CSV table of C-alpha atoms in Angstrom, one decimal:
chain,number,residue,atom,x,y,z
A,13,UNK,CA,14.5,-8.3,-16.6
A,14,UNK,CA,12.2,-6.8,-14.0
A,15,UNK,CA,8.6,-7.4,-13.3
A,16,UNK,CA,6.2,-6.2,-10.6
A,17,UNK,CA,4.0,-8.5,-8.6
A,18,UNK,CA,0.9,-6.7,-7.4
A,19,UNK,CA,-0.6,-7.8,-4.1
A,20,UNK,CA,-3.3,-10.3,-5.0
A,21,UNK,CA,-5.4,-10.2,-1.9
A,22,UNK,CA,-9.0,-9.1,-2.6
A,23,UNK,CA,-8.9,-6.4,0.0
A,24,UNK,CA,-5.9,-4.7,-1.6
A,25,UNK,CA,-7.5,-5.0,-5.0
A,26,UNK,CA,-10.5,-3.2,-3.5
A,27,UNK,CA,-8.3,-0.6,-2.0
A,28,UNK,CA,-6.8,0.1,-5.5
A,29,UNK,CA,-10.2,1.4,-6.7
A,30,UNK,CA,-9.4,4.8,-8.4
A,31,UNK,CA,-11.1,8.1,-7.7
A,32,UNK,CA,-13.4,7.6,-10.6
A,33,UNK,CA,-15.1,4.6,-8.8
A,34,UNK,CA,-18.7,5.1,-7.9
A,35,UNK,CA,-19.8,6.3,-4.5
A,36,UNK,CA,-21.3,3.0,-3.7
A,37,UNK,CA,-17.9,1.2,-4.4
A,38,UNK,CA,-16.1,3.5,-1.9
A,39,UNK,CA,-18.9,2.9,0.7
A,40,UNK,CA,-18.4,-0.9,0.3
A,41,UNK,CA,-14.7,-0.5,0.8
A,42,UNK,CA,-15.1,1.6,3.9
A,43,UNK,CA,-17.8,-0.9,5.2
A,44,UNK,CA,-15.4,-3.8,4.7
A,45,UNK,CA,-12.6,-2.0,6.5
A,46,UNK,CA,-14.8,-1.1,9.4
A,47,UNK,CA,-15.9,-4.7,9.8
A,48,UNK,CA,-12.2,-5.7,9.8
A,49,UNK,CA,-11.5,-3.1,12.5
A,50,UNK,CA,-14.2,-4.5,14.7
A,51,UNK,CA,-13.0,-8.1,14.5
A,52,UNK,CA,-11.8,-9.6,17.8
A,53,UNK,CA,-8.1,-10.6,17.8
A,54,UNK,CA,-9.0,-14.3,17.8
A,55,UNK,CA,-11.3,-13.8,14.7
A,56,UNK,CA,-8.7,-11.7,12.9
A,57,UNK,CA,-5.9,-14.2,13.7
A,58,UNK,CA,-8.1,-17.0,12.2
A,59,UNK,CA,-8.8,-15.0,9.1
A,60,UNK,CA,-5.1,-14.2,8.6
A,61,UNK,CA,-4.1,-17.8,9.3
A,62,UNK,CA,-6.4,-19.0,6.5
A,63,UNK,CA,-5.1,-16.5,4.0
A,64,UNK,CA,-1.4,-17.2,5.0
A,65,UNK,CA,-1.7,-20.9,4.5
A,66,UNK,CA,-3.1,-20.4,1.0
A,67,UNK,CA,-0.6,-17.8,0.0
A,68,UNK,CA,2.4,-19.8,1.4
A,69,UNK,CA,1.3,-22.9,-0.4
A,70,UNK,CA,1.1,-20.9,-3.7
A,71,UNK,CA,4.5,-19.3,-3.3
A,72,UNK,CA,6.3,-22.5,-2.3
A,73,UNK,CA,4.7,-24.2,-5.3
A,74,UNK,CA,6.2,-21.4,-7.5
A,75,UNK,CA,9.6,-22.1,-6.1
A,76,UNK,CA,10.0,-19.3,-3.6
A,77,UNK,CA,12.5,-19.8,-0.7
A,78,UNK,CA,13.8,-17.8,2.2
A,79,UNK,CA,17.4,-17.3,3.0
A,80,UNK,CA,19.0,-19.3,5.9
A,81,UNK,CA,18.4,-17.6,9.2
A,82,UNK,CA,15.4,-15.6,8.0
A,83,UNK,CA,11.9,-16.0,9.4
A,84,UNK,CA,9.8,-18.9,7.8
A,85,UNK,CA,7.7,-17.7,4.9
A,86,UNK,CA,4.5,-18.3,6.9
A,87,UNK,CA,5.7,-16.0,9.7
A,88,UNK,CA,6.6,-13.3,7.2
A,89,UNK,CA,3.3,-13.5,5.5
A,90,UNK,CA,1.5,-13.4,8.8
A,91,UNK,CA,3.2,-10.1,9.6
A,92,UNK,CA,2.3,-8.8,6.1
A,93,UNK,CA,-1.4,-9.6,6.4
A,94,UNK,CA,-1.8,-8.4,10.0
A,95,UNK,CA,-0.3,-5.0,9.0
A,96,UNK,CA,-2.6,-4.8,5.9
A,97,UNK,CA,-5.6,-5.3,8.2
A,98,UNK,CA,-4.8,-2.4,10.4
A,99,UNK,CA,-6.8,0.8,10.0
A,100,UNK,CA,-7.1,4.0,12.0
A,101,UNK,CA,-10.4,5.6,13.2
A,102,UNK,CA,-11.0,7.3,9.8
A,103,UNK,CA,-10.5,3.8,8.1
A,104,UNK,CA,-7.2,4.9,6.6
A,105,UNK,CA,-4.5,2.1,6.5
A,106,UNK,CA,-2.0,2.3,9.3
A,107,UNK,CA,0.5,0.9,6.9
A,108,UNK,CA,0.6,1.3,3.1
A,109,UNK,CA,2.1,-1.8,1.4
A,110,UNK,CA,4.1,-2.1,-1.8
A,111,UNK,CA,5.4,-5.2,-3.6
A,112,UNK,CA,7.8,-6.0,-6.4
A,113,UNK,CA,10.3,-8.5,-7.7
A,114,UNK,CA,13.5,-8.2,-9.7
A,115,UNK,CA,16.0,-10.5,-11.4
A,116,UNK,CA,19.8,-10.0,-11.1
A,117,UNK,CA,23.0,-11.9,-11.4
A,118,UNK,CA,23.6,-11.5,-7.6
A,119,UNK,CA,21.1,-11.5,-4.7
A,120,UNK,CA,21.9,-8.0,-3.4
A,121,UNK,CA,21.5,-6.3,-6.7
A,122,UNK,CA,18.2,-8.1,-7.3
A,123,UNK,CA,16.9,-7.1,-3.9
A,124,UNK,CA,17.9,-3.4,-4.3
A,125,UNK,CA,16.1,-3.3,-7.7
A,126,UNK,CA,13.1,-5.0,-6.2
A,127,UNK,CA,12.9,-2.6,-3.3
A,128,UNK,CA,13.1,0.4,-5.7
A,129,UNK,CA,10.3,-1.0,-7.8
A,130,UNK,CA,8.3,-1.7,-4.6
A,131,UNK,CA,8.6,2.0,-3.5
A,132,UNK,CA,7.2,3.0,-6.9
A,133,UNK,CA,4.3,0.6,-6.3
A,134,UNK,CA,4.0,2.1,-2.8
A,135,UNK,CA,3.6,5.6,-4.3
A,136,UNK,CA,0.8,4.3,-6.4
A,137,UNK,CA,-1.0,2.9,-3.4
A,138,UNK,CA,-0.6,6.2,-1.6
A,139,UNK,CA,-2.1,7.9,-4.7
A,140,UNK,CA,-5.1,5.6,-4.5
A,141,UNK,CA,-5.7,6.1,-0.8
A,142,UNK,CA,-5.5,9.9,-1.1
A,143,UNK,CA,-7.9,10.0,-4.0
A,144,UNK,CA,-10.3,7.9,-1.9
A,145,UNK,CA,-9.9,10.5,1.0
A,146,UNK,CA,-10.7,13.3,-1.5
A,147,UNK,CA,-13.9,11.5,-2.6
A,148,UNK,CA,-14.9,10.9,1.0
A,149,UNK,CA,-14.4,14.6,1.8
A,150,UNK,CA,-16.6,15.6,-1.1
A,151,UNK,CA,-19.2,13.1,0.1
A,152,UNK,CA,-19.2,14.7,3.5
A,153,UNK,CA,-19.6,18.2,1.9
A,154,UNK,CA,-16.3,19.3,3.3
A,155,UNK,CA,-14.9,20.1,-0.1
A,156,UNK,CA,-16.4,21.4,-3.3
A,157,UNK,CA,-16.3,19.2,-6.5
A,158,UNK,CA,-14.1,21.8,-8.2
A,159,UNK,CA,-11.6,21.9,-5.4
A,160,UNK,CA,-11.6,18.1,-5.2
A,161,UNK,CA,-11.0,17.8,-9.0
A,162,UNK,CA,-8.0,20.1,-8.7
A,163,UNK,CA,-6.5,18.2,-5.8
A,164,UNK,CA,-7.2,14.9,-7.5
A,165,UNK,CA,-5.5,16.0,-10.7
A,166,UNK,CA,-2.4,17.0,-8.7
A,167,UNK,CA,-2.4,13.7,-6.8
A,168,UNK,CA,-2.6,11.7,-10.0
A,169,UNK,CA,0.3,13.6,-11.5
A,170,UNK,CA,2.6,13.4,-8.4
A,171,UNK,CA,3.6,9.7,-8.3
A,172,UNK,CA,7.3,10.4,-8.9
A,173,UNK,CA,7.3,13.2,-6.4
A,174,UNK,CA,5.6,11.0,-3.8
A,175,UNK,CA,8.2,8.3,-4.5
A,176,UNK,CA,10.9,10.8,-3.8
A,177,UNK,CA,9.2,12.0,-0.6
A,178,UNK,CA,9.0,8.4,0.9
A,179,UNK,CA,11.4,7.9,3.7
A,180,UNK,CA,12.7,4.7,5.2
A,181,UNK,CA,10.4,1.7,4.5
A,182,UNK,CA,10.1,-1.6,6.3
A,183,UNK,CA,10.8,-4.9,4.5
A,184,UNK,CA,8.2,-7.2,5.9
A,185,UNK,CA,8.6,-10.1,3.5
A,186,UNK,CA,11.7,-11.2,1.4
A,187,UNK,CA,12.1,-14.4,-0.5
A,188,UNK,CA,13.9,-15.6,-3.6
A,189,UNK,CA,14.2,-18.3,-6.3
A,190,UNK,CA,16.8,-19.2,-8.9
A,191,UNK,CA,15.6,-19.1,-12.4
A,192,UNK,CA,16.5,-21.2,-15.4
A,193,UNK,CA,19.5,-18.9,-16.2
A,194,UNK,CA,20.8,-19.3,-12.7
A,195,UNK,CA,20.0,-15.7,-11.8
A,196,UNK,CA,18.5,-14.6,-8.5
A,197,UNK,CA,14.9,-13.4,-8.5
A,198,UNK,CA,14.0,-11.6,-5.3
A,199,UNK,CA,10.5,-10.7,-4.2
A,200,UNK,CA,9.9,-8.1,-1.5
A,201,UNK,CA,6.9,-6.7,0.2
A,202,UNK,CA,7.4,-3.4,2.0
A,203,UNK,CA,5.4,-1.3,4.4
A,204,UNK,CA,5.3,2.4,5.2
A,205,UNK,CA,3.6,4.2,8.1
A,206,UNK,CA,0.2,5.6,7.1
A,207,UNK,CA,0.8,9.0,8.7
A,208,UNK,CA,4.2,9.3,7.0
A,209,UNK,CA,2.5,8.3,3.7
A,210,UNK,CA,0.1,11.2,4.2
A,211,UNK,CA,3.0,13.5,4.8
A,212,UNK,CA,4.8,12.3,1.7
A,213,UNK,CA,1.6,12.9,-0.4
A,214,UNK,CA,1.1,16.3,1.2
A,215,UNK,CA,4.6,17.4,0.3
A,216,UNK,CA,4.3,16.2,-3.3
A,217,UNK,CA,0.8,17.5,-4.0
A,218,UNK,CA,1.6,20.9,-2.4
A,219,UNK,CA,4.5,21.2,-4.8
A,220,UNK,CA,2.2,20.4,-7.7
A,221,UNK,CA,-0.5,22.8,-6.7
A,222,UNK,CA,2.1,25.6,-6.2
A,223,UNK,CA,3.5,24.9,-9.6
A,224,UNK,CA,0.1,25.5,-11.1
A,225,UNK,CA,-0.5,28.5,-8.9
A,226,UNK,CA,-3.4,27.0,-7.1
A,227,UNK,CA,-4.0,28.0,-3.4
A,228,UNK,CA,-5.6,24.9,-2.0
A,229,UNK,CA,-3.3,24.2,0.9
A,230,UNK,CA,-6.0,24.4,3.6
A,231,UNK,CA,-8.2,22.1,1.5
A,232,UNK,CA,-5.4,19.6,1.1
A,233,UNK,CA,-4.9,19.6,4.9
A,234,UNK,CA,-8.6,19.0,5.3
A,235,UNK,CA,-8.4,16.0,2.9
A,236,UNK,CA,-5.4,14.5,4.8
A,237,UNK,CA,-6.9,15.1,8.2
A,238,UNK,CA,-4.2,17.7,9.2
A,239,UNK,CA,-6.8,20.3,10.1
A,240,UNK,CA,-8.1,18.5,13.2
């Protein structure tokens, strides 16, 4: 039995808005990210602390534990949320996050399966971020609607290719619980460097475009900020 736990935080839900979202929605997302970028360290730490306490309380109530010798759950969550709140100057996440859980007869097997599922989740997050970049490029009149539609279509059909292009990920949170059948259920949250995520997307989308015989390489570089 395997099941994916999607990140519940409101910011990540907002970030998961698809390309079809209205222009006003994307503007609100970028506005929120910009406000977070401008927060002083003290203010950001206070915001993270509040979210962490609430999240840790929920997870502990659901029976999640950390292995002996591992960082306390609160410390792991603090790292997760601080990384999620980091954006570059173009308001693209410095880290793309993925999350999943899996059940297995032994801990290592459950963790391996959970990590694999989290990478698939990560690929979906990369899709979302790239489609948002496409929309922003159209909004800035750097790309035509027709070019954007072709690139977006390739992005949305390239999830598996993006997964295969993802390199080494960082496990930033890991916890477990024992279910009623005495099996291990492991929950992991992973992070991937934002620039490397763009590279993974570029590799996958270029392959898709070439397969369809579309010459949009320069436009794709423009979307991902590689033409600067």
